[in-house]
Amino acid sequence: MVLQWHIIKLQLKEVFSISYGDYNFREALIVRLSHAGYSGFGECTAINYYQINLAEFERLLAYHESTITAFGIDHPCEFYSFLCHLQLPDFLKSALDCAYWDLFGKLEKRSFVEMNGISTAILPQSSWTISVAPVEMQMQKMQASAWPKFKVKCNGFDLVAIQTLVDSGFPISLDSNASFTPTDCLRLPQIQGIERIQYAEQPMPVGYENYRYLTASDSINWMADEEAQHVSDLVALQPYYQSVNVKVMKCGGLTPALEMVRTAKAMGFQVMLGCMTESTVGISAGAVLAPLCDFADLDGSNLIANDCATGTQINNGNIELALSPGLGIQLK
């Protein structure tokens, strides 16, 4: 194989505001694995609250390049085990694992869903993310959008704003990005009509000292995000969360994400297939798991003004899977 990589700056169409800060761009590392005239692609983005350092990832790729390219062509699960042996960070491991699945499928002339027996007959619709803003502005954005569902960002608990959102009639969920307190979470299920909220994602900072205040039987659908990184986290979370957000990048690749989705569903969790702010490279990788999930939040590439690839598209919430070999990714 040949391994190549480069960093690109993904410009956002507008400032993206969450409880962790405001952003107008993201940097992304694009990985390419090539063999016999075919190339597979993977991506990881620099997310500050995950402490991702792309310069360090480039150093690791240069250090391990000869070892990685000498691996050859085998089943992607074998390649993932090899990556685990190298003890790479999850975000970097994800980019390589996805690139390998894309390359392997192109060599085999089979799509990821075909290779893994995934039916695409039913696909969830994706939500559109509404940044932190006064609730009046958030309502205006939803009214102007053709998307069918919305994930509304919160920065702290605002009872009036949340009641306004609940009463709006829009299909919405809440994502506080860990900005709620235990007291806030005890108040939230008592809001009139709160059962109309599809889910409340990662309400508090990570840790049992916080999520012990939640109950899976609450009237609100608590969803773990940063709390649910790997399949090994699921047992501890089960009494407290009804749902988990599975993101390919944080799991360490498609290989572990597929296992996590299937395990979570078998345990009775509802599952959302989520994303970071990422290009069509990353969205195309994650979207192949959407048919297995109850919810999807795959608007990442729609937030970007300079997308670098073609593949799966999310049009007004509808997931249009690229079912060509591999993950269907091509760089522009």
C-alpha positions as YAML, in Angstrom:
chain: A
units: angstrom
residues:
- id: 1
  name: MET
  ca: [0.00, 0.00, 0.00]
- id: 2
  name: VAL
  ca: [0.87, 3.66, -0.27]
- id: 3
  name: LEU
  ca: [-0.05, 5.96, 2.62]
- id: 4
  name: GLN
  ca: [-0.57, 9.68, 2.06]
- id: 5
  name: TRP
  ca: [-2.10, 12.40, 4.20]
- id: 6
  name: HIS
  ca: [-2.69, 16.14, 4.31]
- id: 7
  name: ILE
  ca: [-4.38, 18.70, 6.56]
- id: 8
  name: ILE
  ca: [-7.13, 20.92, 5.21]
- id: 9
  name: LYS
  ca: [-9.01, 23.85, 6.70]
- id: 10
  name: LEU
  ca: [-12.77, 23.34, 6.57]
- id: 11
  name: GLN
  ca: [-14.47, 26.74, 6.46]
- id: 12
  name: LEU
  ca: [-17.91, 26.81, 8.09]
- id: 13
  name: LYS
  ca: [-20.80, 28.54, 6.35]
- id: 14
  name: GLU
  ca: [-21.55, 30.44, 9.57]
- id: 15
  name: VAL
  ca: [-20.18, 30.60, 13.10]
- id: 16
  name: PHE
  ca: [-20.96, 27.38, 14.96]
- id: 17
  name: SER
  ca: [-21.66, 28.02, 18.65]
- id: 18
  name: ILE
  ca: [-21.81, 25.39, 21.38]
- id: 19
  name: SER
  ca: [-21.16, 25.47, 25.11]
- id: 20
  name: TYR
  ca: [-17.45, 24.78, 24.50]
- id: 21
  name: GLY
  ca: [-16.98, 27.88, 22.31]
- id: 22
  name: ASP
  ca: [-17.55, 29.49, 18.90]
- id: 23
  name: TYR
  ca: [-15.97, 28.19, 15.69]
- id: 24
  name: ASN
  ca: [-15.76, 29.39, 12.08]
- id: 25
  name: PHE
  ca: [-13.50, 26.60, 10.81]
- id: 26
  name: ARG
  ca: [-12.23, 23.12, 11.64]
- id: 27
  name: GLU
  ca: [-8.96, 21.57, 10.60]
- id: 28
  name: ALA
  ca: [-9.17, 18.02, 9.26]
- id: 29
  name: LEU
  ca: [-6.60, 15.34, 8.50]
- id: 30
  name: ILE
  ca: [-7.41, 13.44, 5.30]
- id: 31
  name: VAL
  ca: [-5.78, 10.02, 4.97]
- id: 32
  name: ARG
  ca: [-5.41, 8.11, 1.69]
- id: 33
  name: LEU
  ca: [-4.46, 4.43, 1.38]
- id: 34
  name: SER
  ca: [-3.76, 3.26, -2.18]
- id: 35
  name: HIS
  ca: [-3.12, -0.09, -3.85]
- id: 36
  name: ALA
  ca: [-3.41, -1.45, -7.39]
- id: 37
  name: GLY
  ca: [-4.81, 1.78, -8.78]
- id: 38
  name: TYR
  ca: [-7.51, 2.22, -6.11]
- id: 39
  name: SER
  ca: [-7.59, 4.64, -3.16]
- id: 40
  name: GLY
  ca: [-9.52, 4.65, 0.08]
- id: 41
  name: PHE
  ca: [-10.06, 7.74, 2.23]
- id: 42
  name: GLY
  ca: [-10.54, 8.52, 5.91]
- id: 43
  name: GLU
  ca: [-10.78, 11.68, 7.99]
- id: 44
  name: CYS
  ca: [-10.36, 12.98, 11.50]
- id: 45
  name: THR
  ca: [-10.96, 16.54, 12.63]
- id: 46
  name: ALA
  ca: [-9.30, 18.65, 15.31]
- id: 47
  name: ILE
  ca: [-11.88, 18.90, 18.10]
- id: 48
  name: ASN
  ca: [-10.52, 20.94, 20.99]
- id: 49
  name: TYR
  ca: [-12.65, 19.37, 23.73]
- id: 50
  name: TYR
  ca: [-11.26, 15.97, 22.68]
- id: 51
  name: GLN
  ca: [-7.74, 17.48, 22.80]
- id: 52
  name: ILE
  ca: [-6.95, 16.44, 19.22]
- id: 53
  name: ASN
  ca: [-3.55, 17.55, 17.90]
- id: 54
  name: LEU
  ca: [-3.27, 16.95, 14.13]
- id: 55
  name: ALA
  ca: [0.43, 17.85, 14.09]
- id: 56
  name: GLU
  ca: [1.03, 14.98, 16.51]
- id: 57
  name: PHE
  ca: [-1.05, 12.71, 14.27]
- id: 58
  name: GLU
  ca: [1.17, 13.63, 11.31]
- id: 59
  name: ARG
  ca: [4.22, 12.73, 13.38]
- id: 60
  name: LEU
  ca: [2.69, 9.35, 14.25]
- id: 61
  name: LEU
  ca: [1.84, 8.65, 10.61]
- id: 62
  name: ALA
  ca: [5.40, 9.45, 9.53]
- id: 63
  name: TYR
  ca: [6.78, 7.24, 12.31]
- id: 64
  name: HIS
  ca: [4.54, 4.26, 11.47]
- id: 65
  name: GLU
  ca: [4.33, 4.76, 7.70]
- id: 66
  name: SER
  ca: [6.61, 1.89, 6.69]
- id: 67
  name: THR
  ca: [4.87, -0.50, 9.13]
- id: 68
  name: ILE
  ca: [1.40, 0.47, 7.91]
- id: 69
  name: THR
  ca: [2.23, 0.23, 4.21]
- id: 70
  name: ALA
  ca: [3.86, -3.16, 4.73]
- id: 71
  name: PHE
  ca: [0.62, -4.62, 6.16]
- id: 72
  name: GLY
  ca: [-0.71, -5.53, 2.72]
- id: 73
  name: ILE
  ca: [-4.31, -6.38, 1.86]
- id: 74
  name: ASP
  ca: [-6.32, -8.45, 4.34]
- id: 75
  name: HIS
  ca: [-9.80, -8.20, 5.83]
- id: 76
  name: PRO
  ca: [-10.37, -4.78, 7.45]
- id: 77
  name: CYS
  ca: [-10.99, -6.39, 10.84]
- id: 78
  name: GLU
  ca: [-7.44, -7.75, 10.71]
- id: 79
  name: PHE
  ca: [-6.15, -4.29, 9.80]
- id: 80
  name: TYR
  ca: [-8.04, -2.80, 12.75]
- id: 81
  name: SER
  ca: [-6.43, -5.31, 15.12]
- id: 82
  name: PHE
  ca: [-3.08, -4.29, 13.67]
- id: 83
  name: LEU
  ca: [-3.89, -0.59, 14.32]
- id: 84
  name: CYS
  ca: [-4.80, -1.42, 17.93]
- id: 85
  name: HIS
  ca: [-1.41, -3.08, 18.31]
- id: 86
  name: LEU
  ca: [0.22, 0.21, 17.24]
- id: 87
  name: GLN
  ca: [-1.67, 1.94, 20.11]
- id: 88
  name: LEU
  ca: [-2.75, 4.89, 17.97]
- id: 89
  name: PRO
  ca: [-5.18, 7.53, 19.28]
- id: 90
  name: ASP
  ca: [-8.82, 6.75, 18.47]
- id: 91
  name: PHE
  ca: [-9.35, 9.67, 16.07]
- id: 92
  name: LEU
  ca: [-6.28, 8.75, 14.01]
- id: 93
  name: LYS
  ca: [-7.10, 5.05, 14.17]
- id: 94
  name: SER
  ca: [-10.55, 5.91, 12.83]
- id: 95
  name: ALA
  ca: [-9.19, 7.75, 9.78]
- id: 96
  name: LEU
  ca: [-6.98, 4.77, 8.91]
- id: 97
  name: ASP
  ca: [-9.66, 2.16, 9.58]
- id: 98
  name: CYS
  ca: [-12.19, 4.00, 7.39]
- id: 99
  name: ALA
  ca: [-9.65, 4.50, 4.61]
- id: 100
  name: TYR
  ca: [-8.88, 0.78, 4.68]
- id: 101
  name: TRP
  ca: [-12.57, -0.21, 4.50]
- id: 102
  name: ASP
  ca: [-12.99, 2.17, 1.55]
- id: 103
  name: LEU
  ca: [-9.93, 0.76, -0.22]
- id: 104
  name: PHE
  ca: [-10.79, -2.88, 0.53]
- id: 105
  name: GLY
  ca: [-14.33, -2.49, -0.79]
- id: 106
  name: LYS
  ca: [-13.10, -0.84, -3.97]
- id: 107
  name: LEU
  ca: [-10.63, -3.69, -4.53]
- id: 108
  name: GLU
  ca: [-13.38, -6.25, -3.83]
- id: 109
  name: LYS
  ca: [-15.93, -4.24, -5.86]
- id: 110
  name: ARG
  ca: [-18.41, -4.44, -2.97]
- id: 111
  name: SER
  ca: [-19.90, -1.74, -0.77]
- id: 112
  name: PHE
  ca: [-19.48, -1.65, 3.01]
- id: 113
  name: VAL
  ca: [-23.18, -2.38, 3.56]
- id: 114
  name: GLU
  ca: [-22.98, -5.38, 1.23]
- id: 115
  name: MET
  ca: [-19.89, -6.76, 2.95]
- id: 116
  name: ASN
  ca: [-21.55, -6.44, 6.37]
- id: 117
  name: GLY
  ca: [-25.08, -7.58, 5.49]
- id: 118
  name: ILE
  ca: [-26.72, -4.24, 6.27]
- id: 119
  name: SER
  ca: [-30.13, -3.61, 4.73]
- id: 120
  name: THR
  ca: [-30.64, -0.07, 3.46]
- id: 121
  name: ALA
  ca: [-34.43, -0.41, 3.08]
- id: 122
  name: ILE
  ca: [-35.11, 1.90, 6.04]
- id: 123
  name: LEU
  ca: [-33.00, 4.95, 6.85]
- id: 124
  name: PRO
  ca: [-33.57, 7.46, 9.66]
- id: 125
  name: GLN
  ca: [-33.75, 11.13, 8.74]
- id: 126
  name: SER
  ca: [-30.90, 13.31, 9.92]
- id: 127
  name: SER
  ca: [-31.37, 16.25, 12.24]
- id: 128
  name: TRP
  ca: [-30.02, 19.74, 11.54]
- id: 129
  name: THR
  ca: [-27.99, 21.37, 14.32]
- id: 130
  name: ILE
  ca: [-29.10, 24.76, 15.62]
- id: 131
  name: SER
  ca: [-26.25, 26.65, 17.32]
- id: 132
  name: VAL
  ca: [-26.39, 28.30, 20.72]
- id: 133
  name: ALA
  ca: [-28.28, 31.60, 20.34]
- id: 134
  name: PRO
  ca: [-31.27, 33.40, 21.85]
- id: 135
  name: VAL
  ca: [-34.30, 31.16, 21.47]
- id: 136
  name: GLU
  ca: [-35.98, 33.64, 19.13]
- id: 137
  name: MET
  ca: [-33.09, 33.27, 16.67]
- id: 138
  name: GLN
  ca: [-33.15, 29.50, 17.03]
- id: 139
  name: MET
  ca: [-36.86, 29.46, 16.22]
- id: 140
  name: GLN
  ca: [-36.29, 31.64, 13.15]
- id: 141
  name: LYS
  ca: [-33.63, 29.23, 11.84]
- id: 142
  name: MET
  ca: [-35.96, 26.26, 12.25]
- id: 143
  name: GLN
  ca: [-38.82, 28.10, 10.55]
- id: 144
  name: ALA
  ca: [-36.55, 28.92, 7.58]
- id: 145
  name: SER
  ca: [-35.18, 25.37, 7.20]
- id: 146
  name: ALA
  ca: [-36.45, 22.54, 5.01]
- id: 147
  name: TRP
  ca: [-34.93, 19.93, 7.33]
- id: 148
  name: PRO
  ca: [-37.44, 17.72, 9.19]
- id: 149
  name: LYS
  ca: [-35.73, 17.49, 12.60]
- id: 150
  name: PHE
  ca: [-33.56, 19.77, 14.71]
- id: 151
  name: LYS
  ca: [-30.95, 19.33, 17.40]
- id: 152
  name: VAL
  ca: [-30.86, 22.54, 19.42]
- id: 153
  name: LYS
  ca: [-27.69, 23.47, 21.27]
- id: 154
  name: CYS
  ca: [-27.96, 24.85, 24.80]
- id: 155
  name: ASN
  ca: [-25.39, 26.63, 26.94]
- id: 156
  name: GLY
  ca: [-26.75, 26.14, 30.41]
- id: 157
  name: PHE
  ca: [-30.31, 25.61, 31.59]
- id: 158
  name: ASP
  ca: [-32.85, 28.26, 30.50]
- id: 159
  name: LEU
  ca: [-36.34, 27.17, 31.56]
- id: 160
  name: VAL
  ca: [-38.19, 29.75, 29.44]
- id: 161
  name: ALA
  ca: [-36.17, 28.93, 26.32]
- id: 162
  name: ILE
  ca: [-36.63, 25.18, 26.74]
- id: 163
  name: GLN
  ca: [-40.38, 25.57, 27.33]
- id: 164
  name: THR
  ca: [-40.56, 27.70, 24.16]
- id: 165
  name: LEU
  ca: [-38.79, 24.98, 22.19]
- id: 166
  name: VAL
  ca: [-41.02, 22.27, 23.64]
- id: 167
  name: ASP
  ca: [-44.13, 24.24, 22.72]
- id: 168
  name: SER
  ca: [-42.89, 25.11, 19.22]
- id: 169
  name: GLY
  ca: [-44.28, 22.00, 17.51]
- id: 170
  name: PHE
  ca: [-40.95, 21.31, 15.80]
- id: 171
  name: PRO
  ca: [-39.45, 17.79, 16.12]
- id: 172
  name: ILE
  ca: [-36.48, 18.73, 18.28]
- id: 173
  name: SER
  ca: [-33.87, 17.33, 20.63]
- id: 174
  name: LEU
  ca: [-31.62, 19.14, 23.10]
- id: 175
  name: ASP
  ca: [-27.84, 19.04, 23.29]
- id: 176
  name: SER
  ca: [-26.33, 20.95, 26.18]
- id: 177
  name: ASN
  ca: [-22.78, 19.70, 25.51]
- id: 178
  name: ALA
  ca: [-22.43, 18.93, 29.23]
- id: 179
  name: SER
  ca: [-23.53, 22.41, 30.38]
- id: 180
  name: PHE
  ca: [-26.39, 21.27, 32.68]
- id: 181
  name: THR
  ca: [-26.06, 20.60, 36.40]
- id: 182
  name: PRO
  ca: [-27.61, 17.72, 38.38]
- id: 183
  name: THR
  ca: [-30.29, 20.17, 39.61]
- id: 184
  name: ASP
  ca: [-31.07, 21.14, 35.99]
- id: 185
  name: CYS
  ca: [-31.46, 17.49, 35.04]
- id: 186
  name: LEU
  ca: [-33.87, 16.89, 37.90]
- id: 187
  name: ARG
  ca: [-35.97, 19.86, 36.70]
- id: 188
  name: LEU
  ca: [-35.95, 18.98, 32.99]
- id: 189
  name: PRO
  ca: [-38.29, 15.93, 33.15]
- id: 190
  name: GLN
  ca: [-40.84, 18.06, 35.02]
- id: 191
  name: ILE
  ca: [-41.27, 20.56, 32.16]
- id: 192
  name: GLN
  ca: [-44.74, 20.37, 30.68]
- id: 193
  name: GLY
  ca: [-44.67, 18.47, 27.38]
- id: 194
  name: ILE
  ca: [-41.02, 17.42, 27.75]
- id: 195
  name: GLU
  ca: [-41.92, 13.97, 26.39]
- id: 196
  name: ARG
  ca: [-42.15, 15.64, 22.97]
- id: 197
  name: ILE
  ca: [-38.36, 16.14, 23.02]
- id: 198
  name: GLN
  ca: [-36.79, 13.26, 21.10]
- id: 199
  name: TYR
  ca: [-33.73, 13.09, 23.36]
- id: 200
  name: ALA
  ca: [-31.50, 15.17, 25.64]
- id: 201
  name: GLU
  ca: [-27.89, 14.56, 24.70]
- id: 202
  name: GLN
  ca: [-24.92, 14.53, 27.11]
- id: 203
  name: PRO
  ca: [-26.59, 16.79, 29.68]
- id: 204
  name: MET
  ca: [-23.68, 16.92, 32.14]
- id: 205
  name: PRO
  ca: [-19.89, 16.50, 32.20]
- id: 206
  name: VAL
  ca: [-18.59, 12.95, 31.94]
- id: 207
  name: GLY
  ca: [-18.51, 10.86, 35.10]
- id: 208
  name: TYR
  ca: [-20.65, 8.71, 37.37]
- id: 209
  name: GLU
  ca: [-20.75, 11.51, 39.92]
- id: 210
  name: ASN
  ca: [-22.98, 13.33, 37.41]
- id: 211
  name: TYR
  ca: [-24.91, 10.69, 35.48]
- id: 212
  name: ARG
  ca: [-25.98, 8.92, 38.71]
- id: 213
  name: TYR
  ca: [-28.69, 11.60, 38.88]
- id: 214
  name: LEU
  ca: [-30.24, 10.32, 35.62]
- id: 215
  name: THR
  ca: [-32.58, 7.38, 35.22]
- id: 216
  name: ALA
  ca: [-33.25, 5.44, 32.03]
- id: 217
  name: SER
  ca: [-36.94, 5.32, 32.98]
- id: 218
  name: ASP
  ca: [-37.28, 9.13, 33.17]
- id: 219
  name: SER
  ca: [-39.88, 10.82, 30.98]
- id: 220
  name: ILE
  ca: [-37.04, 12.30, 28.95]
- id: 221
  name: ASN
  ca: [-34.77, 10.21, 26.71]
- id: 222
  name: TRP
  ca: [-31.27, 10.80, 28.11]
- id: 223
  name: MET
  ca: [-28.58, 10.19, 25.48]
- id: 224
  name: ALA
  ca: [-24.89, 9.59, 26.25]
- id: 225
  name: ASP
  ca: [-22.34, 11.11, 23.87]
- id: 226
  name: GLU
  ca: [-18.87, 11.75, 25.31]
- id: 227
  name: GLU
  ca: [-19.90, 9.30, 28.04]
- id: 228
  name: ALA
  ca: [-20.21, 6.51, 25.44]
- id: 229
  name: GLN
  ca: [-16.86, 6.20, 23.69]
- id: 230
  name: HIS
  ca: [-16.47, 2.43, 23.42]
- id: 231
  name: VAL
  ca: [-18.53, -0.73, 23.64]
- id: 232
  name: SER
  ca: [-17.03, -1.37, 27.08]
- id: 233
  name: ASP
  ca: [-18.85, 1.73, 28.42]
- id: 234
  name: LEU
  ca: [-22.34, 0.45, 27.71]
- id: 235
  name: VAL
  ca: [-22.98, -1.80, 30.72]
- id: 236
  name: ALA
  ca: [-22.23, 0.97, 33.23]
- id: 237
  name: LEU
  ca: [-24.47, 3.45, 31.38]
- id: 238
  name: GLN
  ca: [-27.49, 1.17, 30.94]
- id: 239
  name: PRO
  ca: [-29.38, 2.07, 34.16]
- id: 240
  name: TYR
  ca: [-29.03, 5.82, 33.49]
- id: 241
  name: TYR
  ca: [-29.33, 6.41, 29.74]
- id: 242
  name: GLN
  ca: [-31.93, 5.21, 27.25]
- id: 243
  name: SER
  ca: [-29.81, 6.14, 24.24]
- id: 244
  name: VAL
  ca: [-26.22, 6.43, 23.06]
- id: 245
  name: ASN
  ca: [-24.66, 8.55, 20.34]
- id: 246
  name: VAL
  ca: [-22.18, 6.47, 18.33]
- id: 247
  name: LYS
  ca: [-19.65, 8.51, 16.34]
- id: 248
  name: VAL
  ca: [-17.16, 6.66, 14.17]
- id: 249
  name: MET
  ca: [-14.35, 9.07, 14.98]
- id: 250
  name: LYS
  ca: [-14.58, 8.84, 18.77]
- id: 251
  name: CYS
  ca: [-14.99, 5.03, 18.65]
- id: 252
  name: GLY
  ca: [-11.76, 4.57, 16.71]
- id: 253
  name: GLY
  ca: [-13.21, 3.59, 13.32]
- id: 254
  name: LEU
  ca: [-15.98, 1.80, 11.49]
- id: 255
  name: THR
  ca: [-14.92, -1.58, 12.83]
- id: 256
  name: PRO
  ca: [-15.52, -0.77, 16.53]
- id: 257
  name: ALA
  ca: [-18.47, 1.53, 15.73]
- id: 258
  name: LEU
  ca: [-20.30, -1.31, 13.95]
- id: 259
  name: GLU
  ca: [-19.74, -3.54, 16.99]
- id: 260
  name: MET
  ca: [-20.90, -0.80, 19.34]
- id: 261
  name: VAL
  ca: [-24.10, -0.12, 17.39]
- id: 262
  name: ARG
  ca: [-25.04, -3.79, 17.27]
- id: 263
  name: THR
  ca: [-24.19, -4.37, 20.94]
- id: 264
  name: ALA
  ca: [-26.10, -1.29, 22.10]
- id: 265
  name: LYS
  ca: [-29.19, -2.31, 20.14]
- id: 266
  name: ALA
  ca: [-29.01, -5.83, 21.60]
- id: 267
  name: MET
  ca: [-28.86, -4.29, 25.09]
- id: 268
  name: GLY
  ca: [-32.02, -2.28, 24.48]
- id: 269
  name: PHE
  ca: [-30.49, 1.15, 23.90]
- id: 270
  name: GLN
  ca: [-31.77, 3.45, 21.21]
- id: 271
  name: VAL
  ca: [-28.84, 4.46, 19.02]
- id: 272
  name: MET
  ca: [-28.03, 7.65, 17.18]
- id: 273
  name: LEU
  ca: [-25.40, 7.76, 14.45]
- id: 274
  name: GLY
  ca: [-23.67, 11.08, 15.04]
- id: 275
  name: CYS
  ca: [-20.81, 13.05, 13.54]
- id: 276
  name: MET
  ca: [-18.30, 15.78, 14.19]
- id: 277
  name: THR
  ca: [-17.99, 18.83, 11.96]
- id: 278
  name: GLU
  ca: [-16.40, 16.91, 9.09]
- id: 279
  name: SER
  ca: [-16.34, 16.68, 5.33]
- id: 280
  name: THR
  ca: [-18.13, 14.19, 3.09]
- id: 281
  name: VAL
  ca: [-15.16, 11.85, 3.69]
- id: 282
  name: GLY
  ca: [-16.18, 11.36, 7.32]
- id: 283
  name: ILE
  ca: [-19.91, 11.61, 6.72]
- id: 284
  name: SER
  ca: [-19.78, 8.89, 4.04]
- id: 285
  name: ALA
  ca: [-18.01, 6.59, 6.49]
- id: 286
  name: GLY
  ca: [-20.49, 7.10, 9.31]
- id: 287
  name: ALA
  ca: [-23.61, 7.02, 7.16]
- id: 288
  name: VAL
  ca: [-23.19, 3.34, 6.26]
- id: 289
  name: LEU
  ca: [-24.20, 2.53, 9.87]
- id: 290
  name: ALA
  ca: [-27.32, 4.73, 9.78]
- id: 291
  name: PRO
  ca: [-29.64, 1.91, 8.63]
- id: 292
  name: LEU
  ca: [-28.94, 0.17, 11.96]
- id: 293
  name: CYS
  ca: [-29.81, 3.23, 14.06]
- id: 294
  name: ASP
  ca: [-32.91, 4.92, 15.45]
- id: 295
  name: PHE
  ca: [-31.66, 8.48, 14.97]
- id: 296
  name: ALA
  ca: [-29.11, 10.20, 12.75]
- id: 297
  name: ASP
  ca: [-27.24, 13.48, 13.16]
- id: 298
  name: LEU
  ca: [-25.14, 13.66, 10.00]
- id: 299
  name: ASP
  ca: [-25.26, 17.32, 9.03]
- id: 300
  name: GLY
  ca: [-21.49, 17.90, 9.46]
- id: 301
  name: SER
  ca: [-20.60, 18.30, 5.79]
- id: 302
  name: ASN
  ca: [-23.63, 20.56, 5.23]
- id: 303
  name: LEU
  ca: [-22.09, 23.06, 7.64]
- id: 304
  name: ILE
  ca: [-18.95, 23.36, 5.48]
- id: 305
  name: ALA
  ca: [-18.43, 25.85, 2.65]
- id: 306
  name: ASN
  ca: [-15.47, 24.06, 1.02]
- id: 307
  name: ASP
  ca: [-16.28, 20.35, 1.12]
- id: 308
  name: CYS
  ca: [-13.40, 18.34, -0.33]
- id: 309
  name: ALA
  ca: [-15.10, 15.10, -1.44]
- id: 310
  name: THR
  ca: [-18.09, 13.40, -3.01]
- id: 311
  name: GLY
  ca: [-19.92, 10.40, -1.63]
- id: 312
  name: THR
  ca: [-22.99, 10.06, 0.59]
- id: 313
  name: GLN
  ca: [-25.10, 13.21, 0.61]
- id: 314
  name: ILE
  ca: [-27.54, 14.46, 3.24]
- id: 315
  name: ASN
  ca: [-30.19, 16.53, 1.48]
- id: 316
  name: ASN
  ca: [-32.71, 18.26, 3.74]
- id: 317
  name: GLY
  ca: [-32.30, 15.43, 6.23]
- id: 318
  name: ASN
  ca: [-32.59, 12.60, 3.72]
- id: 319
  name: ILE
  ca: [-29.59, 10.26, 3.68]
- id: 320
  name: GLU
  ca: [-28.62, 9.44, 0.09]
- id: 321
  name: LEU
  ca: [-26.15, 6.61, 0.58]
- id: 322
  name: ALA
  ca: [-23.34, 6.18, -1.92]
- id: 323
  name: LEU
  ca: [-23.64, 2.43, -2.52]
- id: 324
  name: SER
  ca: [-20.68, 2.16, -4.88]
- id: 325
  name: PRO
  ca: [-17.75, -0.04, -3.76]
- id: 326
  name: GLY
  ca: [-16.16, 0.66, -0.43]
- id: 327
  name: LEU
  ca: [-17.56, 3.80, 1.14]
- id: 328
  name: GLY
  ca: [-18.11, 5.51, -2.21]
- id: 329
  name: ILE
  ca: [-15.69, 8.34, -1.42]
- id: 330
  name: GLN
  ca: [-13.80, 10.35, -4.05]
- id: 331
  name: LEU
  ca: [-11.81, 13.53, -3.45]
- id: 332
  name: LYS
  ca: [-12.72, 16.53, -5.58]
...
